[in-house]
Amino acid sequence: MRNEDSSVQATFNNIARRYDLMNKLMTLGSHRRWCREVAIYATGRGGQRFLDLATGTGVIARAVLAQSPDSTVVGADFSESMLNVARAGEGNEGIEWQFADAHELPFEDAEFDGVTHGYLLRNVSDLDRVLNEQFRVLKPGGVVVALESSPPAGILAPFIRTGMRVVIPTLGTVIGRDREAYQYLVGSTLGFLTPEALKLRFEQAGFTDVGVKPKFMGTNMIWTARKPR
Ligand SMILES: C[S@@+](CC[C@H](N)C(=O)[O-])C[C@H]1O[C@@H](n2cnc3c(N)ncnc32)[C@H](O)[C@@H]1O
């Protein structure tokens, strides 16, 4: 594993216990609704086996299972502390929790009908490899659906940027008890690719029908993309 990834892994191991509460505050309570929306898109065409990468505390994995109760869902992450919080949650029957690095997935080719993830892409050291791996494990015709943060754009961008730089590390100090981790989260969002650039990377990995739906003044996006048949 590269040094950048080990440091991301350590960051998430440190903040696992308070992550859900912080997420709720940072998204003003919208995170669960967005996760449900991700799950609805991912399961819309049916399917029996789904992978939620960077599952964290498992919110998207549980939402996928709620939409598709007869399927099996694998919730995978490279932070054992996050996975431990996921394992301790309720509504886990039908979910397999598994340690996995998104750069090197321990799954067969064409194993999954759908792949989901929330806030993974801006954290990885090799985005193209991570997208190629998702393409590989998807069945032809399968979808990837991703919730991802996005750098603010448009006339309000300077105000939103300043707000994020002030509010999130403050919440991270008082509630999350780890200012540095939340400074990292803000930095990784502000420094991430524009939607136009990310769309290109999905397409370069082989995906078609790449679509994006902005949320929260464009600071969050829900991405959908398909592996051709
Ligand atoms: C911000 S959390 C998001 C958790 C969850 N998806 C959600 O929406 O609440 C990001 C997660 O990605 C995981 N992660 C980051 N890089 C990863 C990688 N290379 N492989 C697997 N998981 C990774 C972290 O451990 C962390 O649990």
Short mmCIF file of C-alpha atoms and ligand atoms in Angstrom, two decimals:
data_model
loop_
_atom_site.label_atom_id
_atom_site.label_comp_id
_atom_site.label_asym_id
_atom_site.label_seq_id
_atom_site.Cartn_x
_atom_site.Cartn_y
_atom_site.Cartn_z
CA MET A 1 0.00 0.00 0.00
CA ARG A 2 1.32 3.47 -0.85
CA ASN A 3 2.16 5.94 1.96
CA GLU A 4 -0.73 8.26 1.00
CA ASP A 5 -3.18 5.36 1.39
CA SER A 6 -1.71 4.27 4.74
CA SER A 7 -2.15 7.78 6.05
CA VAL A 8 -5.80 7.87 4.84
CA GLN A 9 -6.32 4.48 6.50
CA ALA A 10 -4.91 5.79 9.81
CA THR A 11 -7.13 8.90 9.59
CA PHE A 12 -10.30 6.79 9.24
CA ASN A 13 -9.20 4.38 11.95
CA ASN A 14 -8.92 7.40 14.28
CA ILE A 15 -12.30 8.97 13.55
CA ALA A 16 -14.45 5.82 13.21
CA ARG A 17 -16.32 6.10 16.51
CA ARG A 18 -17.69 9.60 15.91
CA TYR A 19 -17.89 9.42 12.14
CA ASP A 20 -21.69 8.98 11.80
CA LEU A 21 -22.50 11.93 14.05
CA MET A 22 -20.00 14.16 12.25
CA ASN A 23 -21.38 13.13 8.88
CA LYS A 24 -24.90 13.98 9.99
CA LEU A 25 -23.78 17.43 11.15
CA MET A 26 -21.63 18.15 8.09
CA THR A 27 -24.48 17.30 5.68
CA LEU A 28 -27.20 18.86 7.88
CA GLY A 29 -28.85 15.46 8.15
CA SER A 30 -28.95 14.72 4.40
CA HIS A 31 -26.39 11.91 4.23
CA ARG A 32 -28.84 9.06 4.91
CA ARG A 33 -31.26 10.35 2.26
CA TRP A 34 -28.47 10.53 -0.32
CA CYS A 35 -27.37 7.00 0.59
CA ARG A 36 -30.92 5.76 0.04
CA GLU A 37 -30.92 7.47 -3.36
CA VAL A 38 -27.62 5.75 -4.23
CA ALA A 39 -29.17 2.41 -3.24
CA ILE A 40 -32.31 3.01 -5.32
CA TYR A 41 -30.22 3.70 -8.46
CA ALA A 42 -27.94 0.73 -7.81
CA THR A 43 -30.77 -1.78 -7.40
CA GLY A 44 -33.17 -0.28 -9.96
CA ARG A 45 -32.62 -3.04 -12.52
CA GLY A 46 -32.66 -5.89 -10.03
CA GLY A 47 -29.65 -8.08 -9.22
CA GLN A 48 -28.53 -10.57 -6.62
CA ARG A 49 -25.09 -9.45 -5.48
CA PHE A 50 -23.90 -5.93 -4.66
CA LEU A 51 -20.64 -4.45 -3.43
CA ASP A 52 -20.48 -1.31 -1.26
CA LEU A 53 -16.87 -0.15 -1.32
CA ALA A 54 -15.43 2.23 1.30
CA THR A 55 -18.47 1.14 3.26
CA GLY A 56 -17.29 2.88 6.45
CA THR A 57 -19.99 2.35 9.05
CA GLY A 58 -22.13 0.61 6.41
CA VAL A 59 -24.89 3.14 5.75
CA ILE A 60 -25.00 2.55 1.98
CA ALA A 61 -24.63 -1.23 2.35
CA ARG A 62 -27.72 -1.32 4.62
CA ALA A 63 -29.63 0.98 2.28
CA VAL A 64 -28.87 -1.38 -0.64
CA LEU A 65 -30.09 -4.35 1.37
CA ALA A 66 -33.27 -2.46 2.31
CA GLN A 67 -33.97 -1.87 -1.40
CA SER A 68 -33.10 -5.41 -2.41
CA PRO A 69 -33.77 -7.65 0.63
CA ASP A 70 -33.17 -10.95 -1.22
CA SER A 71 -29.72 -10.01 -2.43
CA THR A 72 -26.34 -10.38 -0.74
CA VAL A 73 -24.36 -7.23 -0.09
CA VAL A 74 -20.63 -7.11 0.57
CA GLY A 75 -19.56 -4.06 2.60
CA ALA A 76 -15.80 -3.59 2.07
CA ASP A 77 -13.33 -1.11 3.55
CA PHE A 78 -9.63 -0.90 4.42
CA SER A 79 -10.24 0.59 7.87
CA GLU A 80 -10.75 -2.15 10.46
CA SER A 81 -12.08 0.44 12.94
CA MET A 82 -14.77 1.56 10.50
CA LEU A 83 -15.64 -2.08 9.79
CA ASN A 84 -15.93 -2.76 13.52
CA VAL A 85 -18.49 0.05 13.85
CA ALA A 86 -20.32 -1.39 10.81
CA ARG A 87 -20.35 -4.89 12.32
CA ALA A 88 -21.83 -3.54 15.56
CA GLY A 89 -24.72 -1.84 13.73
CA GLU A 90 -28.26 -3.11 13.34
CA GLY A 91 -29.83 -4.57 10.19
CA ASN A 92 -26.74 -6.48 9.13
CA GLU A 93 -28.32 -9.83 8.20
CA GLY A 94 -27.46 -10.42 4.54
CA ILE A 95 -24.35 -8.22 4.64
CA GLU A 96 -20.83 -9.64 4.53
CA TRP A 97 -18.27 -7.20 5.96
CA GLN A 98 -14.86 -7.57 4.41
CA PHE A 99 -11.45 -5.91 4.57
CA ALA A 100 -10.45 -4.72 1.08
CA ASP A 101 -8.32 -2.03 -0.52
CA ALA A 102 -10.18 -0.43 -3.43
CA HIS A 103 -6.96 -0.51 -5.51
CA GLU A 104 -6.83 -4.30 -5.43
CA LEU A 105 -10.23 -5.87 -4.94
CA PRO A 106 -10.27 -9.47 -3.67
CA PHE A 107 -13.21 -10.37 -5.94
CA GLU A 108 -13.73 -12.28 -9.19
CA ASP A 109 -14.27 -10.61 -12.55
CA ALA A 110 -17.96 -9.85 -13.22
CA GLU A 111 -19.02 -10.90 -9.69
CA PHE A 112 -21.42 -8.01 -8.90
CA ASP A 113 -24.64 -6.60 -10.36
CA GLY A 114 -23.92 -3.21 -8.83
CA VAL A 115 -21.07 -1.40 -7.05
CA THR A 116 -21.72 1.54 -4.74
CA HIS A 117 -19.47 3.79 -2.72
CA GLY A 118 -19.64 6.98 -0.69
CA TYR A 119 -16.72 9.42 -0.44
CA LEU A 120 -14.13 6.99 -1.76
CA LEU A 121 -12.69 8.50 -4.91
CA ARG A 122 -11.25 11.69 -3.47
CA ASN A 123 -9.31 9.62 -0.92
CA VAL A 124 -7.46 7.20 -3.20
CA SER A 125 -3.89 7.50 -4.50
CA ASP A 126 -4.61 5.93 -7.91
CA LEU A 127 -8.08 6.89 -9.14
CA ASP A 128 -7.76 5.13 -12.52
CA ARG A 129 -6.77 1.85 -10.92
CA VAL A 130 -9.70 2.10 -8.48
CA LEU A 131 -12.18 2.75 -11.33
CA ASN A 132 -10.65 -0.08 -13.41
CA GLU A 133 -11.10 -2.48 -10.49
CA GLN A 134 -14.78 -1.55 -10.17
CA PHE A 135 -15.22 -2.06 -13.91
CA ARG A 136 -13.57 -5.48 -13.64
CA VAL A 137 -15.77 -6.81 -10.80
CA LEU A 138 -19.02 -5.58 -12.38
CA LYS A 139 -21.12 -7.81 -14.62
CA PRO A 140 -21.68 -6.45 -18.15
CA GLY A 141 -24.68 -4.13 -17.89
CA GLY A 142 -23.98 -3.54 -14.17
CA VAL A 143 -23.91 -0.09 -12.61
CA VAL A 144 -21.62 1.84 -10.33
CA VAL A 145 -23.36 4.47 -8.20
CA ALA A 146 -21.24 6.82 -6.12
CA LEU A 147 -21.81 9.61 -3.64
CA GLU A 148 -18.82 11.94 -3.79
CA SER A 149 -17.98 15.41 -2.60
CA SER A 150 -17.00 18.00 -5.17
CA PRO A 151 -15.16 21.34 -5.06
CA PRO A 152 -17.66 24.24 -4.93
CA ALA A 153 -18.20 26.07 -8.21
CA GLY A 154 -20.09 29.17 -9.35
CA ILE A 155 -20.68 32.55 -7.83
CA LEU A 156 -21.04 31.28 -4.25
CA ALA A 157 -17.88 29.15 -4.38
CA PRO A 158 -15.60 31.52 -2.37
CA PHE A 159 -18.19 31.73 0.44
CA ILE A 160 -18.80 27.98 0.50
CA ARG A 161 -15.03 27.30 0.51
CA THR A 162 -14.50 29.67 3.43
CA GLY A 163 -17.48 28.17 5.27
CA MET A 164 -16.09 24.67 4.83
CA ARG A 165 -12.60 25.69 5.96
CA VAL A 166 -14.01 27.21 9.16
CA VAL A 167 -17.05 25.13 10.09
CA ILE A 168 -15.88 21.56 9.43
CA PRO A 169 -12.54 21.69 11.33
CA THR A 170 -14.36 23.43 14.21
CA LEU A 171 -16.95 20.66 14.34
CA GLY A 172 -14.08 18.20 13.97
CA THR A 173 -12.40 19.66 17.05
CA VAL A 174 -15.48 19.89 19.25
CA ILE A 175 -17.44 16.79 18.16
CA GLY A 176 -15.04 14.62 16.16
CA ARG A 177 -12.12 15.28 18.55
CA ASP A 178 -9.65 15.25 15.68
CA ARG A 179 -9.18 18.62 13.96
CA GLU A 180 -6.44 17.37 11.63
CA ALA A 181 -8.63 14.59 10.23
CA TYR A 182 -11.41 17.01 9.35
CA GLN A 183 -8.94 19.50 7.89
CA TYR A 184 -7.82 16.62 5.65
CA LEU A 185 -11.46 15.95 4.63
CA VAL A 186 -11.97 19.60 3.66
CA GLY A 187 -8.65 19.71 1.78
CA SER A 188 -9.40 16.52 -0.14
CA THR A 189 -12.80 17.91 -1.20
CA LEU A 190 -11.51 21.34 -2.24
CA GLY A 191 -8.60 19.75 -4.11
CA PHE A 192 -10.67 17.07 -5.87
CA LEU A 193 -11.46 16.88 -9.59
CA THR A 194 -14.19 19.00 -11.16
CA PRO A 195 -17.27 17.03 -12.30
CA GLU A 196 -16.16 17.42 -15.94
CA ALA A 197 -12.74 15.91 -15.19
CA LEU A 198 -14.17 13.05 -13.12
CA LYS A 199 -16.70 12.18 -15.86
CA LEU A 200 -13.78 11.77 -18.26
CA ARG A 201 -12.01 9.39 -15.86
CA PHE A 202 -15.14 7.19 -15.59
CA GLU A 203 -15.30 7.10 -19.39
CA GLN A 204 -11.58 6.33 -19.71
CA ALA A 205 -12.15 3.32 -17.41
CA GLY A 206 -14.71 2.02 -19.95
CA PHE A 207 -17.98 3.17 -18.35
CA THR A 208 -20.85 4.55 -20.45
CA ASP A 209 -24.00 6.53 -19.60
CA VAL A 210 -22.06 8.52 -17.01
CA GLY A 211 -24.47 10.83 -15.19
CA VAL A 212 -24.20 13.16 -12.23
CA LYS A 213 -26.75 14.73 -9.93
CA PRO A 214 -25.61 17.67 -7.74
CA LYS A 215 -26.64 17.95 -4.08
CA PHE A 216 -26.08 20.56 -1.41
CA MET A 217 -25.12 23.49 -3.67
CA GLY A 218 -22.93 21.20 -5.78
CA THR A 219 -20.64 20.23 -2.90
CA ASN A 220 -21.89 16.63 -3.13
CA MET A 221 -22.68 14.63 -6.27
CA ILE A 222 -24.36 11.32 -6.99
CA TRP A 223 -22.62 9.62 -9.93
CA THR A 224 -24.07 6.80 -12.02
CA ALA A 225 -22.18 4.87 -14.70
CA ARG A 226 -22.71 1.60 -16.56
CA LYS A 227 -20.44 -1.18 -17.75
CA PRO A 228 -21.45 -1.86 -21.36
CA ARG A 229 -23.04 -5.23 -22.18
C1 LIG B 1 -15.67 9.34 4.34
S1 LIG B 1 -15.77 7.62 4.67
C2 LIG B 1 -17.29 7.18 3.89
C3 LIG B 1 -18.00 6.02 4.51
C4 LIG B 1 -19.35 5.68 3.87
N1 LIG B 1 -19.20 5.28 2.50
C5 LIG B 1 -20.30 6.83 4.00
O1 LIG B 1 -20.80 7.34 2.99
O2 LIG B 1 -20.60 7.22 5.14
C6 LIG B 1 -14.58 7.02 3.54
C7 LIG B 1 -14.25 5.55 3.73
O3 LIG B 1 -13.43 5.15 2.65
C8 LIG B 1 -12.51 4.22 3.14
N2 LIG B 1 -11.38 4.16 2.18
C9 LIG B 1 -10.58 5.18 1.79
N3 LIG B 1 -9.68 4.74 0.90
C10 LIG B 1 -9.92 3.41 0.74
C11 LIG B 1 -9.31 2.39 -0.03
N4 LIG B 1 -8.24 2.62 -0.82
N5 LIG B 1 -9.83 1.13 0.02
C12 LIG B 1 -10.90 0.86 0.82
N6 LIG B 1 -11.50 1.78 1.59
C13 LIG B 1 -11.02 3.04 1.55
C14 LIG B 1 -12.13 4.76 4.52
O4 LIG B 1 -11.55 3.79 5.35
C15 LIG B 1 -13.50 5.25 5.01
O5 LIG B 1 -14.18 4.27 5.73
#
